[in-house]
PDB file of C-alpha atoms in Angstrom:
ATOM      1  CA  MET G   1       0.000   0.000   0.000  1.00 44.00           C
ATOM      2  CA  LYS G   2       1.525   3.287  -1.082  1.00 46.00           C
ATOM      3  CA  MET G   3       2.001   6.197   1.283  1.00 46.00           C
ATOM      4  CA  ARG G   4       0.935   9.651   0.260  1.00 52.00           C
ATOM      5  CA  GLY G   5       3.448  12.473   0.173  1.00 50.00           C
ATOM      6  CA  LEU G   6       4.464  15.693  -1.534  1.00 45.00           C
ATOM      7  CA  PHE G   7       7.146  15.688  -4.207  1.00 47.00           C
ATOM      8  CA  ILE G   8       9.338  18.293  -5.865  1.00 46.00           C
ATOM      9  CA  LEU G   9      11.133  18.270  -9.201  1.00 46.00           C
ATOM     10  CA  ALA G  10      14.922  18.251  -8.792  1.00 47.00           C
ATOM     11  CA  CYS G  11      17.253  17.732 -11.733  1.00 46.00           C
ATOM     12  CA  GLY G  12      14.391  16.274 -13.704  1.00 47.00           C
ATOM     13  CA  ALA G  13      13.498  13.690 -11.069  1.00 49.00           C
ATOM     14  CA  LEU G  14      10.712  13.560  -8.511  1.00 50.00           C
ATOM     15  CA  VAL G  15      12.004  13.469  -4.943  1.00 47.00           C
ATOM     16  CA  PRO G  16      10.033  13.492  -1.679  1.00 48.00           C
ATOM     17  CA  LEU G  17       9.451  16.810   0.012  1.00 45.00           C
ATOM     18  CA  THR G  18      10.005  16.461   3.757  1.00 41.00           C
ATOM     19  CA  ILE G  19       7.651  18.559   5.862  1.00 38.00           C
ATOM     20  CA  PRO G  20       8.261  18.451   9.640  1.00 41.00           C
ATOM     21  CA  ALA G  21       5.263  17.172  11.593  1.00 41.00           C
ATOM     22  CA  ALA G  22       3.637  19.640  13.922  1.00 41.00           C
ATOM     23  CA  ALA G  23       4.956  19.253  17.434  1.00 43.00           C
ATOM     24  CA  HIS G  24       1.426  18.922  18.819  1.00 52.00           C
ATOM     25  CA  ALA G  25       0.267  16.288  16.315  1.00 75.00           C
ATOM     26  CA  GLU G  26      -1.337  13.322  18.042  1.00 96.00           C
ATOM     27  CA  SER G  27      -1.632   9.785  16.736  1.00 97.00           C
ATOM     28  CA  TYR G  28      -4.594   7.432  16.932  1.00 98.00           C
ATOM     29  CA  SER G  29      -4.300   3.652  16.657  1.00 98.00           C
ATOM     30  CA  GLN G  30      -7.104   1.192  17.340  1.00 98.00           C
ATOM     31  CA  SER G  31      -8.890  -1.683  15.657  1.00 98.00           C
ATOM     32  CA  LEU G  32     -11.500  -0.755  13.081  1.00 98.00           C
ATOM     33  CA  SER G  33     -14.292  -1.959  15.358  1.00 98.00           C
ATOM     34  CA  THR G  34     -13.036   0.201  18.213  1.00 98.00           C
ATOM     35  CA  ALA G  35     -12.556   3.192  15.905  1.00 98.00           C
ATOM     36  CA  ILE G  36     -16.169   2.962  14.729  1.00 98.00           C
ATOM     37  CA  GLY G  37     -17.262   2.911  18.341  1.00 98.00           C
ATOM     38  CA  ASP G  38     -15.162   6.007  19.010  1.00 98.00           C
ATOM     39  CA  LEU G  39     -16.881   8.051  16.286  1.00 98.00           C
ATOM     40  CA  SER G  40     -19.178  10.696  17.747  1.00 98.00           C
ATOM     41  CA  VAL G  41     -22.812  10.639  16.631  1.00 98.00           C
ATOM     42  CA  ALA G  42     -24.596  13.772  15.435  1.00 98.00           C
ATOM     43  CA  ALA G  43     -27.413  14.623  13.050  1.00 97.00           C
ATOM     44  CA  GLU G  44     -26.247  15.742   9.611  1.00 96.00           C
ATOM     45  CA  ASP G  45     -26.950  19.240   8.352  1.00 93.00           C
ATOM     46  CA  ARG G  46     -26.201  20.251   4.756  1.00 96.00           C
ATOM     47  CA  THR G  47     -27.518  23.789   5.133  1.00 97.00           C
ATOM     48  CA  GLY G  48     -25.218  26.232   3.350  1.00 98.00           C
ATOM     49  CA  TYR G  49     -23.082  23.604   1.612  1.00 98.00           C
ATOM     50  CA  ASP G  50     -21.236  24.652  -1.532  1.00 98.00           C
ATOM     51  CA  ARG G  51     -18.428  22.609  -3.056  1.00 97.00           C
ATOM     52  CA  ASP G  52     -16.511  25.842  -3.685  1.00 97.00           C
ATOM     53  CA  LEU G  53     -16.178  26.293   0.086  1.00 98.00           C
ATOM     54  CA  PHE G  54     -13.511  23.541  -0.096  1.00 98.00           C
ATOM     55  CA  GLU G  55     -10.749  25.093  -2.222  1.00 98.00           C
ATOM     56  CA  HIS G  56      -9.072  22.503  -4.459  1.00 96.00           C
ATOM     57  CA  TRP G  57      -6.941  21.516  -6.277  1.00 98.00           C
ATOM     58  CA  ILE G  58      -4.016  23.614  -4.950  1.00 98.00           C
ATOM     59  CA  ASP G  59      -0.239  23.452  -5.437  1.00 98.00           C
ATOM     60  CA  ALA G  60       0.755  23.332  -1.772  1.00 95.00           C
ATOM     61  CA  ASP G  61       4.505  22.972  -2.265  1.00 94.00           C
ATOM     62  CA  GLY G  62       4.813  25.271  -5.290  1.00 95.00           C
ATOM     63  CA  ASP G  63       6.403  22.656  -7.537  1.00 95.00           C
ATOM     64  CA  GLY G  64       3.924  23.212 -10.380  1.00 97.00           C
ATOM     65  CA  CYS G  65       1.887  20.070  -9.655  1.00 98.00           C
ATOM     66  CA  ASN G  66      -1.501  20.493  -8.008  1.00 98.00           C
ATOM     67  CA  THR G  67      -3.009  18.039  -5.547  1.00 98.00           C
ATOM     68  CA  ARG G  68      -4.742  16.000  -8.256  1.00 98.00           C
ATOM     69  CA  ASN G  69      -1.477  15.438 -10.098  1.00 98.00           C
ATOM     70  CA  GLU G  70       0.431  14.759  -6.887  1.00 98.00           C
ATOM     71  CA  VAL G  71      -1.985  11.889  -6.200  1.00 98.00           C
ATOM     72  CA  LEU G  72      -1.709  10.589  -9.766  1.00 98.00           C
ATOM     73  CA  ILE G  73       2.100  10.635  -9.574  1.00 98.00           C
ATOM     74  CA  GLU G  74       2.141   8.861  -6.209  1.00 97.00           C
ATOM     75  CA  GLU G  75      -0.444   6.197  -7.031  1.00 98.00           C
ATOM     76  CA  ALA G  76       0.745   5.257 -10.528  1.00 98.00           C
ATOM     77  CA  ASP G  77       1.583   1.588 -11.059  1.00 98.00           C
ATOM     78  CA  ASP G  78       3.667   2.686 -14.045  1.00 98.00           C
ATOM     79  CA  ALA G  79       5.201   6.086 -13.395  1.00 97.00           C
ATOM     80  CA  PRO G  80       4.124   8.810 -15.816  1.00 98.00           C
ATOM     81  CA  THR G  81       6.461  11.252 -17.504  1.00 97.00           C
ATOM     82  CA  VAL G  82       6.077  14.671 -15.933  1.00 97.00           C
ATOM     83  CA  GLY G  83       6.222  17.401 -18.547  1.00 97.00           C
ATOM     84  CA  SER G  84       5.897  21.150 -18.673  1.00 96.00           C
ATOM     85  CA  GLY G  85       3.211  22.503 -16.366  1.00 95.00           C
ATOM     86  CA  CYS G  86       3.082  19.090 -14.659  1.00 97.00           C
ATOM     87  CA  SER G  87       1.452  17.470 -17.683  1.00 97.00           C
ATOM     88  CA  LEU G  88       1.426  13.687 -17.209  1.00 97.00           C
ATOM     89  CA  SER G  89       1.831  11.077 -19.929  1.00 96.00           C
ATOM     90  CA  GLY G  90       2.611   7.400 -20.211  1.00 96.00           C
ATOM     91  CA  GLY G  91       1.460   6.263 -16.785  1.00 97.00           C
ATOM     92  CA  ARG G  92      -0.895   3.496 -15.684  1.00 98.00           C
ATOM     93  CA  TRP G  93      -3.318   3.565 -12.749  1.00 98.00           C
ATOM     94  CA  TYR G  94      -5.345   0.925 -10.909  1.00 98.00           C
ATOM     95  CA  SER G  95      -8.775   1.692  -9.461  1.00 98.00           C
ATOM     96  CA  TYR G  96      -9.355  -0.532  -6.464  1.00 98.00           C
ATOM     97  CA  TYR G  97     -13.076   0.265  -6.342  1.00 98.00           C
ATOM     98  CA  ASP G  98     -13.712  -1.779  -9.513  1.00 98.00           C
ATOM     99  CA  GLY G  99     -10.400  -3.466 -10.382  1.00 98.00           C
ATOM    100  CA  ALA G 100      -9.898  -1.506 -13.616  1.00 98.00           C
ATOM    101  CA  SER G 101      -6.586  -0.159 -14.929  1.00 98.00           C
ATOM    102  CA  TRP G 102      -6.269   3.027 -16.981  1.00 98.00           C
ATOM    103  CA  THR G 103      -3.562   4.736 -19.006  1.00 98.00           C
ATOM    104  CA  ALA G 104      -5.329   8.069 -19.583  1.00 97.00           C
ATOM    105  CA  THR G 105      -5.502  10.523 -16.691  1.00 97.00           C
ATOM    106  CA  GLY G 106      -8.918  11.660 -17.912  1.00 97.00           C
ATOM    107  CA  ASP G 107     -10.327   8.246 -16.962  1.00 98.00           C
ATOM    108  CA  ILE G 108      -9.299   8.742 -13.321  1.00 98.00           C
ATOM    109  CA  ASP G 109     -11.111  10.855 -10.737  1.00 98.00           C
ATOM    110  CA  ILE G 110      -9.445  11.713  -7.445  1.00 98.00           C
ATOM    111  CA  ASP G 111     -12.057  10.700  -4.900  1.00 98.00           C
ATOM    112  CA  HIS G 112     -12.340  12.359  -1.519  1.00 98.00           C
ATOM    113  CA  MET G 113     -12.762   9.210   0.559  1.00 98.00           C
ATOM    114  CA  VAL G 114     -15.208  11.064   2.808  1.00 98.00           C
ATOM    115  CA  PRO G 115     -16.968  13.272   0.248  1.00 98.00           C
ATOM    116  CA  LEU G 116     -16.823  17.026   0.685  1.00 98.00           C
ATOM    117  CA  ALA G 117     -20.589  17.269   1.232  1.00 98.00           C
ATOM    118  CA  GLU G 118     -20.433  14.470   3.801  1.00 98.00           C
ATOM    119  CA  ALA G 119     -17.576  16.260   5.573  1.00 98.00           C
ATOM    120  CA  TRP G 120     -19.675  19.440   5.668  1.00 98.00           C
ATOM    121  CA  ASP G 121     -22.588  17.520   7.165  1.00 97.00           C
ATOM    122  CA  SER G 122     -20.298  15.935   9.738  1.00 98.00           C
ATOM    123  CA  GLY G 123     -18.534  18.969  11.171  1.00 98.00           C
ATOM    124  CA  ALA G 124     -16.693  20.876   8.425  1.00 98.00           C
ATOM    125  CA  LYS G 125     -19.511  23.412   8.298  1.00 98.00           C
ATOM    126  CA  SER G 126     -17.975  25.018  11.393  1.00 98.00           C
ATOM    127  CA  TRP G 127     -14.374  24.909  10.152  1.00 98.00           C
ATOM    128  CA  SER G 128     -12.337  27.826   8.873  1.00 98.00           C
ATOM    129  CA  SER G 129     -11.771  28.180   5.135  1.00 98.00           C
ATOM    130  CA  THR G 130      -8.144  27.145   5.708  1.00 98.00           C
ATOM    131  CA  GLU G 131      -9.186  23.912   7.429  1.00 98.00           C
ATOM    132  CA  ARG G 132     -11.595  23.089   4.607  1.00 98.00           C
ATOM    133  CA  ARG G 133      -8.871  23.785   2.038  1.00 98.00           C
ATOM    134  CA  ASP G 134      -6.463  21.520   3.929  1.00 98.00           C
ATOM    135  CA  TYR G 135      -9.092  18.792   4.106  1.00 98.00           C
ATOM    136  CA  ALA G 136      -9.830  18.976   0.381  1.00 98.00           C
ATOM    137  CA  ASN G 137      -6.113  18.648  -0.428  1.00 98.00           C
ATOM    138  CA  ASP G 138      -5.054  16.204   2.307  1.00 98.00           C
ATOM    139  CA  LEU G 139      -1.826  14.547   1.164  1.00 98.00           C
ATOM    140  CA  GLY G 140      -0.872  13.636   4.733  1.00 97.00           C
ATOM    141  CA  PHE G 141      -2.802  10.349   4.790  1.00 98.00           C
ATOM    142  CA  TYR G 142      -2.825   7.941   1.854  1.00 97.00           C
ATOM    143  CA  GLY G 143      -6.525   7.114   2.238  1.00 98.00           C
ATOM    144  CA  SER G 144      -7.873  10.659   2.113  1.00 98.00           C
ATOM    145  CA  LEU G 145      -7.591  10.988  -1.681  1.00 98.00           C
ATOM    146  CA  VAL G 146      -7.799   7.966  -3.976  1.00 98.00           C
ATOM    147  CA  GLY G 147      -7.525   7.693  -7.756  1.00 98.00           C
ATOM    148  CA  VAL G 148     -10.461   5.655  -9.099  1.00 98.00           C
ATOM    149  CA  THR G 149     -12.441   5.090 -12.294  1.00 98.00           C
ATOM    150  CA  ASP G 150     -14.269   8.323 -13.070  1.00 98.00           C
ATOM    151  CA  ASN G 151     -17.776   6.931 -13.620  1.00 98.00           C
ATOM    152  CA  VAL G 152     -17.519   4.789 -10.475  1.00 98.00           C
ATOM    153  CA  ASN G 153     -16.633   7.874  -8.453  1.00 98.00           C
ATOM    154  CA  GLN G 154     -19.541   9.719 -10.027  1.00 98.00           C
ATOM    155  CA  THR G 155     -21.846   6.877  -8.984  1.00 98.00           C
ATOM    156  CA  LYS G 156     -20.600   7.201  -5.407  1.00 98.00           C
ATOM    157  CA  SER G 157     -21.143  10.991  -5.527  1.00 98.00           C
ATOM    158  CA  ASP G 158     -21.529  12.259  -1.924  1.00 98.00           C
ATOM    159  CA  ALA G 159     -22.786   8.968  -0.445  1.00 98.00           C
ATOM    160  CA  ASP G 160     -21.596   7.468   2.827  1.00 98.00           C
ATOM    161  CA  PRO G 161     -21.169   3.671   3.334  1.00 98.00           C
ATOM    162  CA  ALA G 162     -24.820   3.307   4.350  1.00 98.00           C
ATOM    163  CA  GLU G 163     -25.689   4.349   0.795  1.00 98.00           C
ATOM    164  CA  TRP G 164     -22.745   3.141  -1.348  1.00 98.00           C
ATOM    165  CA  MET G 165     -19.865   0.676  -1.203  1.00 98.00           C
ATOM    166  CA  PRO G 166     -17.356  -0.349  -3.890  1.00 98.00           C
ATOM    167  CA  ASP G 167     -17.654  -3.778  -5.506  1.00 96.00           C
ATOM    168  CA  ARG G 168     -14.155  -4.767  -4.377  1.00 97.00           C
ATOM    169  CA  GLU G 169     -11.873  -4.438  -1.334  1.00 98.00           C
ATOM    170  CA  LYS G 170     -14.659  -3.504   1.030  1.00 98.00           C
ATOM    171  CA  CYS G 171     -12.489  -3.847   4.141  1.00 98.00           C
ATOM    172  CA  ARG G 172      -9.921  -1.440   2.736  1.00 98.00           C
ATOM    173  CA  TYR G 173     -12.682   1.026   1.904  1.00 98.00           C
ATOM    174  CA  LEU G 174     -14.235   0.823   5.360  1.00 98.00           C
ATOM    175  CA  LYS G 175     -10.864   1.228   7.069  1.00 98.00           C
ATOM    176  CA  GLU G 176      -9.907   4.239   4.956  1.00 98.00           C
ATOM    177  CA  TYR G 177     -13.322   5.877   5.365  1.00 98.00           C
ATOM    178  CA  VAL G 178     -13.263   5.523   9.157  1.00 98.00           C
ATOM    179  CA  SER G 179      -9.613   6.599   9.268  1.00 98.00           C
ATOM    180  CA  VAL G 180     -10.463   9.887   7.539  1.00 98.00           C
ATOM    181  CA  LYS G 181     -13.375  10.488   9.916  1.00 98.00           C
ATOM    182  CA  ILE G 182     -11.069   9.904  12.891  1.00 98.00           C
ATOM    183  CA  ARG G 183      -8.209  11.956  11.420  1.00 98.00           C
ATOM    184  CA  TRP G 184     -10.412  15.001  10.920  1.00 98.00           C
ATOM    185  CA  GLY G 185     -12.685  14.621  13.948  1.00 98.00           C
ATOM    186  CA  LEU G 186     -15.808  14.164  11.828  1.00 98.00           C
ATOM    187  CA  SER G 187     -19.019  12.736  13.262  1.00 98.00           C
ATOM    188  CA  VAL G 188     -21.410  10.119  11.869  1.00 98.00           C
ATOM    189  CA  ASP G 189     -25.185   9.926  11.996  1.00 98.00           C
ATOM    190  CA  ASN G 190     -26.965   6.933  13.525  1.00 98.00           C
ATOM    191  CA  THR G 191     -27.692   5.234  10.184  1.00 98.00           C
ATOM    192  CA  GLU G 192     -24.086   5.664   9.061  1.00 98.00           C
ATOM    193  CA  LYS G 193     -22.661   4.269  12.304  1.00 98.00           C
ATOM    194  CA  SER G 194     -24.973   1.245  12.186  1.00 98.00           C
ATOM    195  CA  ALA G 195     -23.973   0.580   8.577  1.00 98.00           C
ATOM    196  CA  LEU G 196     -20.268   0.856   9.386  1.00 98.00           C
ATOM    197  CA  THR G 197     -20.693  -1.572  12.285  1.00 98.00           C
ATOM    198  CA  ASP G 198     -22.704  -4.087  10.259  1.00 98.00           C
ATOM    199  CA  LEU G 199     -20.503  -3.929   7.150  1.00 98.00           C
ATOM    200  CA  THR G 200     -17.348  -4.331   9.218  1.00 98.00           C
ATOM    201  CA  SER G 201     -18.788  -7.395  10.951  1.00 98.00           C
ATOM    202  CA  THR G 202     -20.190  -8.938   7.770  1.00 98.00           C
ATOM    203  CA  ASN G 203     -16.891  -8.561   5.908  1.00 98.00           C
ATOM    204  CA  GLY G 204     -14.720  -9.706   8.818  1.00 98.00           C
ATOM    205  CA  CYS G 205     -12.785  -6.430   9.028  1.00 98.00           C
ATOM    206  CA  GLY G 206     -13.051  -5.624  12.717  1.00 98.00           C
ATOM    207  CA  ASP G 207      -9.459  -6.452  13.662  1.00 98.00           C
ATOM    208  CA  GLN G 208      -7.889  -4.301  10.947  1.00 97.00           C
ATOM    209  CA  ALA G 209      -5.816  -1.429  12.317  1.00 98.00           C
ATOM    210  CA  VAL G 210      -6.847   2.198  12.014  1.00 98.00           C
ATOM    211  CA  SER G 211      -3.663   4.238  12.504  1.00 98.00           C
ATOM    212  CA  VAL G 212      -3.656   7.938  11.671  1.00 98.00           C
ATOM    213  CA  THR G 213      -2.144  11.230  12.715  1.00 98.00           C
ATOM    214  CA  LEU G 214      -4.895  13.555  13.834  1.00 98.00           C
ATOM    215  CA  ALA G 215      -5.223  16.591  11.572  1.00 97.00           C
ATOM    216  CA  ARG G 216      -7.267  18.699  13.979  1.00 91.00           C
TER     217      ARG G 216
END
């Protein structure tokens, strides 16, 4: 499983950009079952939601590649050539939601594991614009942003696991979804929490580890 990170261009090659962790950053590590139990429950409220309230895609490290392309570069099974303006060519990508591989970047969407609208419903409504921008461009945890087949991502839309699950790798999806909720201190509603509990039990995922650095 690949780790997410920022990269810079140096002498024509991509090298990791090291960003010191905040001194106050706290870690969380529990089983998936325990993590679901730790999620706070609150009613969802989409009042005032607008996708534009989550600024993306940005070029956080100023290397010419925005967040979308950073994810594509990091997740490629066959590394693409990075051209002028961070144009990408020649790569190959695997979508774990449906098991498809693609060689054209236009066939890949970068999915927010917990959709932006769902994040708004679950606590981001009260965040600052900076926090929402950081959430929408979260390269600090590999599961926050995932390259997947575009039409599959469009089918998911802003659904939570009570409403949509991928056809494949359900345990990975559940773990990454819960990890993002924990990382960002997002709540769940009662239906969502029940679905997470039931799906985790049904698929035998409860002992999988949720290990994240808390973002807020």
